[in-house]
Coordinates of C-alpha atoms and ligand atoms in Angstrom, one line a residue:
M95 CA 45.7 11.7 59.7
D96 CA 44.7 15.3 59.2
N97 CA 47.3 16.2 56.7
L98 CA 48.5 13.0 54.9
I99 CA 50.8 15.0 52.7
D100 CA 53.2 15.5 55.6
D101 CA 53.9 11.8 55.4
I102 CA 55.7 12.1 52.2
S103 CA 58.9 12.0 54.2
I104 CA 58.8 8.3 53.2
L105 CA 60.2 9.4 49.9
S106 CA 64.0 9.7 49.7
D107 CA 65.6 13.0 48.8
Q108 CA 66.7 11.6 45.5
E109 CA 63.2 10.6 44.7
K110 CA 61.8 14.0 45.7
E111 CA 64.3 15.6 43.4
A112 CA 63.6 13.2 40.6
C113 CA 60.1 14.4 39.9
E114 CA 58.8 11.7 42.1
V115 CA 57.1 14.2 44.3
V116 CA 53.5 13.8 45.0
K117 CA 50.9 16.2 43.8
V118 CA 47.5 16.5 45.5
S119 CA 44.3 17.9 44.1
E120 CA 43.2 21.2 45.6
N121 CA 39.8 22.3 46.9
K122 CA 37.5 23.2 44.1
N123 CA 33.9 23.6 45.3
T124 CA 31.4 24.3 42.5
G125 CA 28.6 22.7 44.4
K126 CA 28.9 19.3 42.8
E127 CA 27.5 16.3 44.6
R128 CA 30.6 14.2 45.3
K129 CA 34.3 14.9 46.1
L130 CA 37.4 13.5 44.5
Y131 CA 40.8 13.4 46.2
N132 CA 43.5 12.8 43.7
E133 CA 47.2 12.1 44.5
S134 CA 49.8 11.7 41.7
Y135 CA 53.2 10.1 41.7
G136 CA 55.9 9.8 39.0
C137 CA 56.6 11.9 35.9
Q138 CA 55.2 15.0 34.5
M139 CA 53.0 12.9 32.1
N140 CA 51.3 11.4 35.2
F141 CA 50.6 14.9 36.6
S142 CA 49.3 15.9 33.2
D143 CA 47.0 12.8 33.2
S144 CA 45.6 13.7 36.6
E145 CA 44.4 17.0 35.1
I146 CA 42.6 15.0 32.4
V147 CA 41.1 12.7 35.0
S148 CA 39.9 15.7 37.1
S149 CA 38.3 17.1 33.9
I150 CA 36.5 13.8 33.2
M151 CA 35.4 13.5 36.8
A152 CA 34.2 17.2 36.9
E153 CA 32.0 16.5 33.9
N154 CA 30.5 13.7 35.9
G155 CA 29.6 15.4 39.2
F156 CA 32.8 15.6 41.1
D157 CA 34.5 18.5 42.8
T158 CA 38.1 18.1 44.0
T159 CA 39.3 18.3 47.6
S160 CA 42.8 18.5 49.1
N161 CA 41.6 16.6 52.3
V162 CA 41.2 12.9 52.0
E163 CA 38.8 12.7 54.8
D164 CA 36.3 14.8 52.9
A165 CA 36.6 12.6 49.8
D166 CA 34.0 10.2 48.4
V167 CA 36.5 8.9 45.8
V168 CA 40.2 8.6 46.3
F169 CA 42.4 8.1 43.2
L170 CA 46.1 7.4 43.4
N171 CA 47.8 8.0 40.0
T172 CA 50.8 5.7 40.3
C173 CA 54.3 5.1 39.0
S174 CA 56.2 1.9 38.4
I175 CA 59.5 3.2 37.2
R176 CA 61.5 1.9 40.2
E177 CA 60.7 -0.5 42.9
K178 CA 60.8 2.3 45.5
A179 CA 58.0 4.1 43.6
E180 CA 55.7 1.2 43.9
Q181 CA 56.6 0.7 47.6
T182 CA 55.5 4.3 48.3
V183 CA 52.1 3.7 46.7
R184 CA 51.6 0.5 48.7
K185 CA 52.3 2.4 51.9
R186 CA 49.8 5.1 50.9
L187 CA 47.2 2.4 50.3
V188 CA 47.6 1.1 53.8
Q189 CA 47.2 4.7 55.1
F190 CA 44.1 5.3 53.1
N191 CA 42.7 2.0 54.4
G192 CA 43.0 3.6 57.9
V193 CA 40.8 6.5 56.7
K194 CA 38.3 4.1 55.0
K195 CA 37.7 2.2 58.3
N196 CA 35.7 5.2 59.6
K197 CA 34.2 5.8 56.2
P198 CA 33.4 2.5 54.5
E199 CA 31.6 4.0 51.6
M200 CA 34.8 5.7 50.4
L201 CA 36.0 4.4 47.1
I202 CA 39.7 3.8 46.5
G203 CA 41.0 3.6 43.0
V204 CA 44.5 3.0 41.6
L205 CA 45.3 4.6 38.3
G206 CA 48.4 5.0 36.1
C207 CA 51.4 2.8 35.5
M208 CA 51.2 0.5 38.5
A209 CA 47.5 -0.1 37.7
E210 CA 48.5 -1.1 34.2
R211 CA 51.4 -3.3 35.4
L212 CA 49.5 -5.2 38.1
K213 CA 46.0 -5.1 36.7
S214 CA 43.5 -7.1 38.7
Q215 CA 46.3 -8.5 40.9
L216 CA 45.9 -5.2 42.8
L217 CA 42.3 -6.0 43.7
E218 CA 43.2 -9.4 44.9
E219 CA 46.4 -8.5 46.8
E220 CA 45.3 -5.1 48.2
K221 CA 41.9 -5.8 49.6
I222 CA 41.3 -2.1 50.0
V223 CA 41.4 -1.3 46.3
D224 CA 38.0 -1.0 44.6
L225 CA 38.9 0.2 41.2
V226 CA 41.9 -0.2 38.8
A227 CA 42.3 1.9 35.7
G228 CA 45.2 2.0 33.3
P229 CA 46.5 5.2 31.5
D230 CA 44.3 4.7 28.4
A231 CA 41.1 3.9 30.4
Y232 CA 40.3 7.3 32.0
R233 CA 37.2 8.1 29.8
D234 CA 35.8 4.9 31.4
L235 CA 36.3 6.2 35.0
P236 CA 32.7 7.5 35.6
N237 CA 31.4 4.1 34.4
L238 CA 33.9 2.2 36.6
V239 CA 32.9 4.3 39.6
S240 CA 29.2 3.5 39.0
Q241 CA 30.1 -0.2 38.9
V242 CA 31.7 0.1 42.3
D243 CA 28.7 2.0 43.6
D244 CA 26.6 -1.0 42.4
G245 CA 28.7 -3.3 44.5
T246 CA 31.3 -4.8 42.1
K247 CA 35.0 -4.1 41.9
A248 CA 36.0 -2.5 38.6
V249 CA 39.0 -2.9 36.3
N250 CA 39.9 -1.4 32.9
T251 CA 43.5 -1.7 31.8
F252 CA 42.9 -1.8 28.1
L253 CA 45.8 -0.1 26.2
S254 CA 44.8 1.8 23.1
R255 CA 46.6 2.5 19.9
E256 CA 44.7 5.8 19.3
E257 CA 43.7 7.4 22.6
T258 CA 45.4 10.8 23.1
Y259 CA 42.6 12.6 25.1
A260 CA 43.0 15.3 22.5
D261 CA 39.5 16.7 23.0
I262 CA 39.6 16.9 26.8
S263 CA 40.4 20.2 28.3
P264 CA 42.4 19.5 31.4
V265 CA 41.5 21.0 34.8
R266 CA 44.8 22.7 35.8
L267 CA 45.8 21.3 39.3
N268 CA 48.2 23.0 41.7
S269 CA 48.6 25.6 39.0
N270 CA 50.6 28.8 39.4
G271 CA 48.6 30.3 36.5
V272 CA 51.8 30.9 34.6
T273 CA 53.2 27.6 33.5
A274 CA 51.4 24.5 32.3
F275 CA 52.1 21.0 30.8
I276 CA 50.6 19.8 27.5
S277 CA 50.8 16.2 26.5
I278 CA 51.7 15.9 22.8
M279 CA 52.0 12.2 22.6
R280 CA 51.5 9.0 24.7
G281 CA 53.3 5.7 25.1
C282 CA 56.7 4.7 24.0
D283 CA 58.0 2.4 21.2
N284 CA 61.7 2.3 22.3
M285 CA 62.1 -0.7 24.5
C286 CA 65.1 0.4 26.6
S287 CA 65.8 -2.9 28.3
F288 CA 65.6 -1.5 31.9
C289 CA 62.3 0.4 31.4
V290 CA 58.8 -0.5 32.3
V291 CA 57.1 2.4 30.5
P292 CA 56.4 0.6 27.1
F293 CA 54.5 -2.0 29.1
T294 CA 52.6 0.5 31.3
R295 CA 51.8 3.1 28.7
G296 CA 51.6 1.1 25.5
R297 CA 52.4 2.0 21.9
E298 CA 53.6 5.5 20.9
R299 CA 51.0 7.8 19.4
S300 CA 51.0 11.5 18.6
R301 CA 48.2 13.9 19.2
D302 CA 46.6 16.1 16.6
P303 CA 48.8 19.3 16.3
H304 CA 45.7 21.5 15.9
S305 CA 44.4 20.4 19.3
I306 CA 47.9 21.0 20.8
V307 CA 48.1 24.5 19.4
A308 CA 44.5 25.2 20.4
E309 CA 45.3 24.2 24.0
A310 CA 48.4 26.3 24.1
K311 CA 46.5 29.3 22.7
D312 CA 43.7 28.9 25.2
L313 CA 46.3 28.8 28.0
F314 CA 48.0 32.0 26.7
D315 CA 44.6 33.8 26.5
K316 CA 44.0 32.8 30.1
G317 CA 47.3 34.5 31.2
Y318 CA 49.7 31.5 31.1
R319 CA 53.1 32.4 29.7
E320 CA 54.9 29.1 29.4
V321 CA 53.9 25.6 28.1
T322 CA 56.0 22.4 28.4
L323 CA 55.3 19.9 25.6
L324 CA 55.4 16.4 27.1
G325 CA 56.2 13.0 25.7
Q326 CA 58.5 10.1 26.5
N327 CA 60.4 10.8 23.3
V328 CA 59.2 14.1 21.9
D329 CA 61.7 13.9 18.9
S330 CA 59.7 11.1 17.4
Y331 CA 56.5 13.2 17.4
K332 CA 54.9 12.6 14.1
W333 CA 51.4 13.4 13.0
S334 CA 50.3 12.7 9.5
A335 CA 47.0 13.9 8.1
E336 CA 46.9 10.9 6.0
Q337 CA 47.2 8.5 8.9
N338 CA 45.2 10.4 11.4
N339 CA 42.5 12.3 9.5
K340 CA 42.5 12.9 5.7
A341 CA 40.0 15.8 6.0
R342 CA 42.5 18.0 7.6
L343 CA 45.0 17.8 4.8
E344 CA 43.8 20.9 3.0
K345 CA 43.7 23.0 6.2
M346 CA 47.4 22.3 6.6
N347 CA 48.5 23.6 3.2
D348 CA 49.4 20.2 2.0
I349 CA 52.0 19.6 4.6
E350 CA 51.6 15.9 4.9
V351 CA 53.6 15.1 8.0
I352 CA 54.1 17.3 11.0
N353 CA 57.3 16.4 12.9
F354 CA 58.5 17.8 16.2
A355 CA 60.4 20.7 14.7
D356 CA 57.2 21.7 12.9
L357 CA 55.1 21.4 16.0
L358 CA 57.6 23.5 18.1
A359 CA 57.4 26.3 15.5
M360 CA 53.6 26.1 15.4
V361 CA 53.4 26.6 19.2
A362 CA 56.1 29.2 19.2
E363 CA 54.2 31.3 16.7
I364 CA 51.2 31.6 18.9
D365 CA 52.8 34.6 20.6
S366 CA 56.4 35.7 21.2
N367 CA 55.4 36.1 24.9
L368 CA 54.6 32.5 25.3
R369 CA 57.6 30.5 26.3
V370 CA 57.9 26.9 24.9
R371 CA 59.7 24.1 26.7
F372 CA 59.6 20.4 26.0
S373 CA 60.6 17.1 27.5
T374 CA 62.0 14.4 27.0
S375 CA 64.4 14.4 24.1
H376 CA 65.9 11.1 23.0
P377 CA 69.6 11.3 21.9
K378 CA 69.0 8.9 18.9
D379 CA 66.2 11.1 17.5
I380 CA 67.0 14.7 18.2
T381 CA 67.7 16.3 14.9
D382 CA 69.6 19.4 13.8
K383 CA 66.3 20.7 12.4
V384 CA 64.9 20.7 16.0
L385 CA 68.1 22.5 17.2
H386 CA 67.8 25.1 14.4
T387 CA 64.1 25.7 15.3
I388 CA 65.0 26.2 18.9
N389 CA 67.6 28.7 17.8
K390 CA 65.3 30.5 15.4
Y391 CA 62.6 31.4 18.0
E392 CA 63.5 33.5 21.0
N393 CA 60.6 32.1 22.9
I394 CA 61.6 28.4 22.6
C395 CA 63.7 27.9 25.7
N396 CA 67.4 27.1 25.4
Y397 CA 67.2 24.0 27.5
I398 CA 67.3 20.3 26.5
H399 CA 66.8 17.3 28.8
L400 CA 68.8 14.7 27.0
P401 CA 69.1 11.6 29.2
V402 CA 72.3 9.6 28.5
Q403 CA 71.8 6.8 31.1
S404 CA 75.4 5.6 30.7
G405 CA 78.6 6.9 29.2
N406 CA 79.8 3.5 28.0
T407 CA 78.8 2.1 24.6
R408 CA 78.7 -1.5 25.7
V409 CA 76.3 -0.7 28.5
L410 CA 74.3 1.5 26.2
E411 CA 73.9 -1.4 23.9
M412 CA 72.8 -3.7 26.7
M413 CA 70.3 -1.0 27.7
N414 CA 69.1 -1.0 24.1
R415 CA 69.4 2.8 23.9
T416 CA 70.5 2.5 20.2
Y417 CA 73.2 5.1 20.3
T418 CA 76.8 5.1 21.2
R419 CA 78.9 7.3 23.5
E420 CA 80.3 9.0 20.3
W421 CA 76.8 9.6 18.9
Y422 CA 75.7 11.2 22.1
I423 CA 78.8 13.4 22.2
N424 CA 78.1 14.4 18.6
R425 CA 74.5 15.5 19.6
V426 CA 75.9 17.6 22.5
D427 CA 78.4 19.2 20.2
A428 CA 75.6 20.0 17.8
I429 CA 73.6 21.7 20.6
R430 CA 76.6 23.8 21.6
E431 CA 77.3 24.7 18.0
I432 CA 73.8 25.5 16.9
I433 CA 72.2 26.9 20.1
G434 CA 75.4 27.9 21.9
Q435 CA 77.4 27.3 25.1
D436 CA 74.6 28.7 27.3
C437 CA 72.0 26.2 26.3
G438 CA 71.0 24.2 29.5
I439 CA 71.6 20.5 29.2
S440 CA 70.4 18.0 31.8
S441 CA 70.4 14.2 31.9
D442 CA 69.2 11.0 33.5
M443 CA 71.7 8.4 34.6
I444 CA 71.5 4.9 35.9
T445 CA 74.4 3.4 37.9
G446 CA 75.0 -0.3 38.4
F447 CA 73.1 -1.6 35.4
C448 CA 73.6 -5.4 34.8
T449 CA 77.3 -6.3 34.3
E450 CA 78.5 -2.7 34.5
T451 CA 82.3 -2.7 35.4
E452 CA 84.2 -0.1 37.4
E453 CA 85.8 1.1 34.2
E454 CA 82.5 1.5 32.5
H455 CA 81.2 3.5 35.4
L456 CA 84.3 5.7 35.0
D457 CA 83.1 6.3 31.4
T458 CA 79.9 7.8 32.7
L459 CA 82.0 10.1 35.0
S460 CA 84.2 11.1 32.1
L461 CA 81.2 11.8 29.8
M462 CA 79.8 14.0 32.6
D463 CA 83.1 15.9 32.5
Y464 CA 82.8 16.3 28.8
V465 CA 79.2 17.6 28.8
N466 CA 79.2 19.6 32.0
Y467 CA 75.5 19.0 32.6
D468 CA 73.6 21.8 34.4
F469 CA 71.5 19.3 36.2
S470 CA 70.8 15.5 36.4
Y471 CA 68.3 13.0 37.7
M472 CA 70.4 10.1 39.0
F473 CA 69.3 6.6 40.0
F474 CA 70.7 3.2 40.8
Y475 CA 69.4 0.4 38.7
S476 CA 66.2 -1.2 39.9
E477 CA 65.1 -4.3 38.1
R478 CA 61.5 -4.2 36.9
P479 CA 59.4 -7.3 36.3
G480 CA 58.6 -8.0 32.6
T481 CA 61.3 -5.8 31.1
L482 CA 63.9 -7.0 28.6
A483 CA 66.7 -6.7 31.1
E484 CA 64.8 -8.7 33.7
K485 CA 64.3 -11.5 31.2
K486 CA 67.8 -11.4 29.6
Y487 CA 70.3 -10.3 32.2
E488 CA 71.2 -11.0 35.8
D489 CA 70.9 -8.0 38.2
D490 CA 74.4 -8.7 39.3
I491 CA 75.8 -5.5 40.7
P492 CA 75.7 -5.5 44.5
L493 CA 73.5 -2.8 46.1
E494 CA 76.5 -1.2 47.8
T495 CA 78.3 -0.9 44.6
K496 CA 75.3 0.6 42.8
K497 CA 75.0 3.1 45.7
K498 CA 78.7 3.9 45.8
R499 CA 78.7 4.7 42.0
L500 CA 75.5 6.7 42.4
A501 CA 77.2 8.8 45.2
E502 CA 80.1 9.4 42.9
I503 CA 78.0 10.7 40.0
I504 CA 75.9 12.8 42.4
A505 CA 79.1 14.4 43.8
K506 CA 80.3 15.2 40.3
Q507 CA 77.0 16.6 39.3
Q508 CA 77.0 18.9 42.3
K509 CA 80.4 20.3 41.2
H510 CA 79.2 20.8 37.6
S511 CA 75.9 22.4 38.6
L512 CA 77.8 24.9 40.7
A513 CA 80.4 25.6 38.0
R514 CA 77.6 26.1 35.4
N515 CA 75.7 28.4 37.7
K516 CA 78.9 30.4 38.4
R517 CA 79.2 31.2 34.7
D518 CA 75.8 32.9 35.0
V519 CA 76.9 35.3 37.8
G520 CA 77.5 38.9 36.5
R521 CA 75.1 38.4 33.6
R522 CA 71.6 39.5 32.8
H523 CA 68.9 36.9 32.5
K524 CA 65.3 37.2 31.2
I525 CA 63.1 35.6 33.9
L526 CA 59.5 34.6 33.7
V527 CA 58.1 35.1 37.3
E528 CA 56.3 32.0 38.6
G529 CA 55.4 33.3 42.1
F530 CA 57.0 34.1 45.5
S531 CA 60.2 32.4 46.5
K532 CA 59.7 29.4 48.7
R533 CA 61.5 31.1 51.6
S534 CA 60.3 34.7 51.5
N535 CA 57.3 36.7 50.3
D536 CA 59.7 39.6 49.7
H537 CA 61.3 37.7 46.9
L538 CA 60.0 36.4 43.6
Q539 CA 61.1 33.2 41.8
G540 CA 61.2 32.4 38.2
R541 CA 63.3 30.7 35.6
N542 CA 65.7 31.8 32.9
S543 CA 65.6 30.3 29.4
A544 CA 68.0 27.5 30.5
N545 CA 65.5 26.4 33.2
K546 CA 67.5 27.7 36.1
V547 CA 65.6 29.0 39.1
V548 CA 66.4 32.7 39.8
I549 CA 65.4 34.5 43.0
F550 CA 65.3 38.3 43.3
P551 CA 63.6 41.0 45.5
K552 CA 60.1 41.5 44.4
G553 CA 59.9 45.3 43.7
N554 CA 56.8 46.0 41.8
F555 CA 56.8 42.8 39.8
K556 CA 54.3 40.0 39.9
K557 CA 53.5 36.5 38.6
G558 CA 53.6 36.2 34.8
D559 CA 55.9 39.2 34.3
Y560 CA 59.1 39.0 32.3
V561 CA 61.9 40.6 34.3
D562 CA 65.6 41.3 33.4
V563 CA 67.6 40.2 36.4
L564 CA 71.3 40.8 36.9
V565 CA 72.6 37.7 38.7
N566 CA 75.2 38.4 41.5
D567 CA 75.4 35.1 43.4
C568 CA 74.5 31.4 43.2
S569 CA 74.4 28.0 44.8
A570 CA 74.5 24.7 42.9
A571 CA 70.7 24.9 42.7
T572 CA 69.7 28.6 42.4
L573 CA 70.8 31.9 41.0
L574 CA 70.3 35.1 43.0
G575 CA 70.1 38.7 41.7
N576 CA 68.3 42.0 41.3
A577 CA 66.0 43.3 38.7
V578 CA 67.6 45.8 36.3
Ligands
SAH101 N1 61.6 8.7 28.3 C1 62.7 9.1 29.1 C2 62.8 8.5 30.4 C3 61.5 8.2 31.2 S1 61.8 7.3 32.7 C4 64.0 8.8 28.3 O1 64.0 8.0 27.5 O2 65.0 9.3 28.7 C5 62.8 8.5 33.6 C6 64.2 7.9 34.0 O3 64.1 6.9 35.0 C7 65.0 7.3 32.9 O4 65.6 8.2 32.1 C8 66.0 6.4 33.7 O5 67.1 7.2 34.0 C9 65.2 6.1 34.9 N2 64.8 4.7 35.0 C10 64.0 4.1 34.1 N3 63.9 2.8 34.5 C11 64.7 2.6 35.5 C12 65.1 1.4 36.3 N4 64.6 0.2 36.0 N5 66.0 1.6 37.3 C13 66.5 2.8 37.6 N6 66.2 3.9 36.9 C14 65.3 3.8 35.9
SF4_102 FE1 61.6 4.1 28.8 FE2 63.4 4.2 26.9 FE3 60.9 4.8 26.4 FE4 62.3 6.5 27.8 S1 62.7 6.0 25.7 S2 60.3 5.8 28.3 S3 63.7 5.1 29.0 S4 61.7 2.8 26.9
F3S103 FE1 56.4 6.4 36.3 FE2 54.7 5.8 34.4 FE3 55.9 8.1 34.3 S1 56.2 4.4 35.3 S2 57.8 7.7 35.3 S3 54.5 7.4 35.9 S4 55.3 6.9 32.6

């Protein structure tokens, strides 16, 4: 049990790729009394939340450790998006129980989306869980830990309409010191019928733009060169002085509402050497104004994650995505027109959603041919308890059919990724260096504006540098080249 992280082989390759990798807190010893081991699953928002949790815990006497056996408190920040994600967490809880047998005073807490979905059920079902805290309850964690210290199990799954943790300065975990995530909003109001997020994360709310800009500026001053603005639907970011805090109205020169395009510009203007990325864009809400803003600022990266889910309008309607195939195509055309052919576009897709026919599946494949995505996260449908789809529709597509369709879209995406990367061969790309390549310390790795990983011999360059690289070779996943 020395290194639990090696056991992540229980995740499928698809899940590893689909952001569902695990991130573990690293050793930070500042002489505090107790130690926290934190493991996060799921999306970037969850990883970003773990940084907030670590900050709250650090204020309350906890250093972090990367070794579960040294920990006084173990937190699992969990994901509920697909059944597999929850199964992974359950397996981990059993493993942690093994560690706890030799260390009965160790406290095990479940945080995040699974905590919110299952609430106190987790305490009853999983006898080894001592504490359950939902995504809006992290300020209460020190208090919940004290409750457990005093001998009672502790639960807080209250969902807030206001909490954005705006004033908390996150402790950067697993950081390369160059790129960082900033949460700009929380929750989701969209109610896609397959999706559990509105139930686990609550109502959508936007964070004060001043606190976002201050966080980005602080990161830049500390040497970071790229921020990714995070939200489930960044295009519906909306902060109004009137709604949120009247006193700030004057400071903002009477601009009454800050929308996502405004926020992007505010962050981009911090410094032209600070790259700005964002995720996730919703096809129904992404405006031409946002696209023009991306085009206007060289440091806003030319990359848009625009999940389509399905290429068929009837299926999209059943998914409650509120756009049609034609609307989606129109948004892709607008991206190509306003930003250009080189703008990276990626997607999320679900195969085998309730009642999906073979012809409708072919519509997803033909849409992929139209868009030529650089990259996609692809899944087969997994029914989630409590969602609209679970209540209204039968999960009627056999697993083999879901998997067969998934294999077909994965194969198509592989071809498109390779073709899109081949277009980049023979061209110069501006790369922000993130560190050594995974395979060799003689090579550096970074990304171009379109979010593609580029590897090149290190020369005299280092982390945080911008380097012009002439790409001379590629695979479906990576570009290779030399500094020029
Ligand atoms: N807010 C983002 C998506 C967040 S969830 C958006 O609207 O695009 C990430 C992805 O998980 C989704 O885009 C979807 O493709 C997938 N997903 C969500 N619920 C799912 C389910 N029940 N079964 C399979 N995949 C699912
Ligand atoms: Fe889920 Fe839809 Fe919200 Fe994305 S936009 S988090 S898919 S409900
Ligand atoms: Fe998972 Fe919750 Fe994110 S369900 S994908 S961790 S918002």
